[in-house]
Amino acid sequence: MGTKDFNILDEFIARWRLRQVRRQVRPHARVLDFGCGHQAFFLRSVSREISRGVGLDYDAESEKIDPNIEILNSRFSGKLEFPDQSFDQVSILAVLEHIPVDEVDALFREFYRVLTPGGQVLLTTPTPAAKPVLEFMAFRLKIISQPEIADHKHYYSREDILDVAQRNEFALHYFTGFQFGFNCLGVLQKPA
C-alpha cells in the first residue's frame, strides 16, 4: 500500500480501504500481502489476528518487522517463490490496477497455486468511475500522488473482477463498492 511520496490525503484514503479489508481477514490465517508497500501497513494492522504474514514489494527492504511478519524485497517475474498451498489468504490492495493487463492471469494462477483449498484473494482496486476523479485530483489539483495515478493500467469493474476470477478458477465469493463507488473490494475463493 502506498509509495514514499504519499501525502496525508493518500494515507486517509488508504486507511479507509484497509478498514474494508480487515473485516475479511480470517483469524490465525497465513497471509501473503502482494505489493505491501515499503511500510507494510496492512500486515502491521493485522499482525495480532494472523498466525503468519509475508509481504512482497519491490519498494520494501527485506526485514522481519514482527515475530510473525516478514517483508521481502521482490518483483514478480512469473512465479512466487513459495511452495504450493503455503497461504490461507492473499491480499493485493490497490495494486491490481498497476499490473499490466496481460500479466494479471499469470499472477492469479500463482495466487491459486500458493493458496490452500478454500483460500481467498482479498483485492481492492479503483473502479472505472474513479478514473476521471483520481486524474483530476492528481494532475489538476495535485492533492494526491501523481506517480501512483499515472501508473494505473486498468480500472476494474465488477464484471472485470468476475472475469479474472473465472479465468483463473476462482469463485467471486464477495464484492462491494466503497468510497462512494470509486473503489471496490473483491474476495475470490479457491474451491475447497
GROMACS .gro file of C-alpha atoms in nm:
model
  192
    1MET     CA    1   0.000   0.000   0.000
    2GLY     CA    2   0.136   0.332  -0.097
    3THR     CA    3   0.451   0.489  -0.218
    4LYS     CA    4   0.704   0.702  -0.041
    5ASP     CA    5   0.550   1.020  -0.182
    6PHE     CA    6   0.207   0.966  -0.023
    7ASN     CA    7   0.057   1.273   0.142
    8ILE     CA    8  -0.199   1.293   0.420
    9LEU     CA    9  -0.497   1.258   0.182
   10ASP     CA   10  -0.342   0.949   0.018
   11GLU     CA   11  -0.294   0.798   0.364
   12PHE     CA   12  -0.653   0.877   0.466
   13ILE     CA   13  -0.788   0.704   0.155
   14ALA     CA   14  -0.560   0.404   0.215
   15ARG     CA   15  -0.668   0.368   0.579
   16TRP     CA   16  -1.033   0.380   0.471
   17ARG     CA   17  -0.959   0.097   0.226
   18LEU     CA   18  -0.789  -0.111   0.496
   19ARG     CA   19  -1.093  -0.090   0.723
   20GLN     CA   20  -1.292  -0.264   0.449
   21VAL     CA   21  -1.036  -0.540   0.402
   22ARG     CA   22  -0.965  -0.613   0.769
   23ARG     CA   23  -1.322  -0.746   0.806
   24GLN     CA   24  -1.234  -1.024   0.560
   25VAL     CA   25  -0.917  -1.147   0.731
   26ARG     CA   26  -0.958  -1.491   0.880
   27PRO     CA   27  -0.835  -1.540   1.239
   28HIS     CA   28  -0.498  -1.718   1.255
   29ALA     CA   29  -0.461  -1.709   0.875
   30ARG     CA   30  -0.131  -1.728   0.693
   31VAL     CA   31  -0.142  -1.416   0.474
   32LEU     CA   32   0.065  -1.317   0.171
   33ASP     CA   33   0.037  -0.942   0.103
   34PHE     CA   34   0.137  -0.886  -0.259
   35GLY     CA   35   0.252  -0.528  -0.315
   36CYS     CA   36   0.265  -0.450   0.056
   37GLY     CA   37   0.445  -0.117   0.011
   38HIS     CA   38   0.759  -0.010   0.189
   39GLN     CA   39   0.575   0.031   0.520
   40ALA     CA   40   0.368  -0.296   0.506
   41PHE     CA   41   0.085  -0.112   0.677
   42PHE     CA   42  -0.180  -0.381   0.615
   43LEU     CA   43   0.027  -0.661   0.767
   44ARG     CA   44   0.120  -0.444   1.063
   45SER     CA   45  -0.250  -0.369   1.118
   46VAL     CA   46  -0.350  -0.740   1.129
   47SER     CA   47  -0.037  -0.887   1.290
   48ARG     CA   48  -0.218  -0.982   1.613
   49GLU     CA   49  -0.500  -1.156   1.426
   50ILE     CA   50  -0.299  -1.374   1.189
   51SER     CA   51  -0.051  -1.655   1.251
   52ARG     CA   52   0.194  -1.550   0.979
   53GLY     CA   53   0.227  -1.267   0.731
   54VAL     CA   54   0.463  -1.226   0.439
   55GLY     CA   55   0.474  -0.902   0.244
   56LEU     CA   56   0.621  -0.873  -0.105
   57ASP     CA   57   0.714  -0.543  -0.267
   58TYR     CA   58   0.987  -0.408  -0.495
   59ASP     CA   59   0.984  -0.087  -0.286
   60ALA     CA   60   1.039  -0.258   0.051
   61GLU     CA   61   1.351  -0.365   0.234
   62SER     CA   62   1.367  -0.729   0.339
   63GLU     CA   63   1.322  -0.746   0.714
   64LYS     CA   64   1.131  -0.915   0.994
   65ILE     CA   65   0.904  -0.645   1.139
   66ASP     CA   66   0.719  -0.856   1.399
   67PRO     CA   67   0.773  -1.209   1.528
   68ASN     CA   68   0.513  -1.334   1.276
   69ILE     CA   69   0.558  -1.075   0.996
   70GLU     CA   70   0.831  -1.078   0.732
   71ILE     CA   71   0.878  -0.836   0.442
   72LEU     CA   72   1.065  -0.945   0.130
   73ASN     CA   73   1.202  -0.722  -0.142
   74SER     CA   74   1.059  -0.886  -0.451
   75ARG     CA   75   0.946  -0.814  -0.804
   76PHE     CA   76   0.706  -1.061  -0.969
   77SER     CA   77   0.859  -1.237  -1.268
   78GLY     CA   78   0.605  -1.510  -1.335
   79LYS     CA   79   0.649  -1.725  -1.023
   80LEU     CA   80   0.608  -1.676  -0.650
   81GLU     CA   81   0.888  -1.839  -0.454
   82PHE     CA   82   0.664  -2.029  -0.212
   83PRO     CA   83   0.555  -2.395  -0.201
   84ASP     CA   84   0.205  -2.494  -0.308
   85GLN     CA   85  -0.069  -2.423  -0.050
   86SER     CA   86   0.152  -2.202   0.169
   87PHE     CA   87  -0.114  -1.939   0.249
   88ASP     CA   88  -0.478  -1.918   0.355
   89GLN     CA   89  -0.527  -1.569   0.212
   90VAL     CA   90  -0.351  -1.344  -0.037
   91SER     CA   91  -0.410  -0.970  -0.029
   92ILE     CA   92  -0.350  -0.741  -0.325
   93LEU     CA   93  -0.461  -0.396  -0.213
   94ALA     CA   94  -0.455  -0.103  -0.455
   95VAL     CA   95  -0.206  -0.297  -0.669
   96LEU     CA   96  -0.407  -0.476  -0.940
   97GLU     CA   97  -0.455  -0.152  -1.136
   98HIS     CA   98  -0.075  -0.122  -1.163
   99ILE     CA   99  -0.026  -0.470  -1.316
  100PRO     CA  100  -0.011  -0.484  -1.697
  101VAL     CA  101  -0.335  -0.649  -1.811
  102ASP     CA  102  -0.150  -0.923  -2.000
  103GLU     CA  103   0.029  -1.028  -1.677
  104VAL     CA  104  -0.277  -1.050  -1.450
  105ASP     CA  105  -0.363  -1.414  -1.524
  106ALA     CA  106  -0.006  -1.534  -1.457
  107LEU     CA  107  -0.019  -1.362  -1.119
  108PHE     CA  108  -0.359  -1.506  -1.028
  109ARG     CA  109  -0.252  -1.856  -1.134
  110GLU     CA  110   0.033  -1.823  -0.885
  111PHE     CA  111  -0.209  -1.699  -0.618
  112TYR     CA  112  -0.422  -2.008  -0.687
  113ARG     CA  113  -0.116  -2.233  -0.653
  114VAL     CA  114   0.005  -2.090  -0.320
  115LEU     CA  115  -0.343  -2.085  -0.161
  116THR     CA  116  -0.483  -2.372   0.041
  117PRO     CA  117  -0.815  -2.524  -0.073
  118GLY     CA  118  -1.085  -2.273   0.021
  119GLY     CA  119  -0.820  -1.998   0.034
  120GLN     CA  120  -0.903  -1.645  -0.069
  121VAL     CA  121  -0.764  -1.350  -0.260
  122LEU     CA  122  -0.863  -1.019  -0.099
  123LEU     CA  123  -0.833  -0.738  -0.351
  124THR     CA  124  -0.914  -0.371  -0.374
  125THR     CA  125  -0.891  -0.162  -0.687
  126PRO     CA  126  -1.040   0.161  -0.818
  127THR     CA  127  -1.347   0.132  -1.037
  128PRO     CA  128  -1.390   0.292  -1.382
  129ALA     CA  129  -1.591   0.572  -1.216
  130ALA     CA  130  -1.278   0.670  -1.020
  131LYS     CA  131  -1.060   0.736  -1.325
  132PRO     CA  132  -1.166   1.096  -1.402
  133VAL     CA  133  -1.184   1.186  -1.032
  134LEU     CA  134  -0.841   1.045  -0.948
  135GLU     CA  135  -0.682   1.203  -1.254
  136PHE     CA  136  -0.839   1.542  -1.168
  137MET     CA  137  -0.718   1.517  -0.807
  138ALA     CA  138  -0.367   1.411  -0.911
  139PHE     CA  139  -0.297   1.620  -1.221
  140ARG     CA  140  -0.517   1.929  -1.185
  141LEU     CA  141  -0.548   1.978  -0.810
  142LYS     CA  142  -0.218   1.800  -0.728
  143ILE     CA  143  -0.354   1.675  -0.397
  144ILE     CA  144  -0.285   1.301  -0.438
  145SER     CA  145   0.016   1.112  -0.572
  146GLN     CA  146   0.069   1.182  -0.941
  147PRO     CA  147   0.309   0.887  -0.997
  148GLU     CA  148   0.055   0.644  -0.846
  149ILE     CA  149  -0.229   0.759  -1.072
  150ALA     CA  150  -0.011   0.783  -1.383
  151ASP     CA  151   0.089   0.419  -1.333
  152HIS     CA  152  -0.270   0.284  -1.345
  153LYS     CA  153  -0.302   0.033  -1.629
  154HIS     CA  154  -0.672  -0.053  -1.593
  155TYR     CA  155  -0.975   0.037  -1.381
  156TYR     CA  156  -1.173  -0.273  -1.282
  157SER     CA  157  -1.550  -0.311  -1.278
  158ARG     CA  158  -1.735  -0.594  -1.102
  159GLU     CA  159  -1.756  -0.771  -1.439
  160ASP     CA  160  -1.380  -0.738  -1.487
  161ILE     CA  161  -1.313  -0.889  -1.142
  162LEU     CA  162  -1.560  -1.171  -1.213
  163ASP     CA  163  -1.383  -1.239  -1.543
  164VAL     CA  164  -1.040  -1.253  -1.374
  165ALA     CA  165  -1.185  -1.491  -1.113
  166GLN     CA  166  -1.344  -1.725  -1.365
  167ARG     CA  167  -1.043  -1.735  -1.597
  168ASN     CA  168  -0.828  -1.845  -1.305
  169GLU     CA  169  -1.069  -2.098  -1.146
  170PHE     CA  170  -1.177  -1.880  -0.852
  171ALA     CA  171  -1.533  -1.806  -0.745
  172LEU     CA  172  -1.626  -1.445  -0.675
  173HIS     CA  173  -1.722  -1.501  -0.311
  174TYR     CA  174  -1.790  -1.136  -0.220
  175PHE     CA  175  -1.791  -0.799  -0.394
  176THR     CA  176  -1.876  -0.449  -0.276
  177GLY     CA  177  -1.811  -0.094  -0.375
  178PHE     CA  178  -1.696   0.166  -0.122
  179GLN     CA  179  -1.553   0.517  -0.116
  180PHE     CA  180  -1.865   0.642  -0.296
  181GLY     CA  181  -1.832   0.367  -0.559
  182PHE     CA  182  -1.483   0.478  -0.663
  183ASN     CA  183  -1.319   0.171  -0.510
  184CYS     CA  184  -1.418  -0.192  -0.479
  185LEU     CA  185  -1.337  -0.492  -0.264
  186GLY     CA  186  -1.348  -0.839  -0.411
  187VAL     CA  187  -1.295  -1.172  -0.236
  188LEU     CA  188  -1.205  -1.451  -0.477
  189GLN     CA  189  -1.218  -1.803  -0.336
  190LYS     CA  190  -1.035  -2.115  -0.446
  191PRO     CA  191  -1.257  -2.426  -0.440
  192ALA     CA  192  -1.234  -2.625  -0.116
   0.00000   0.00000   0.00000
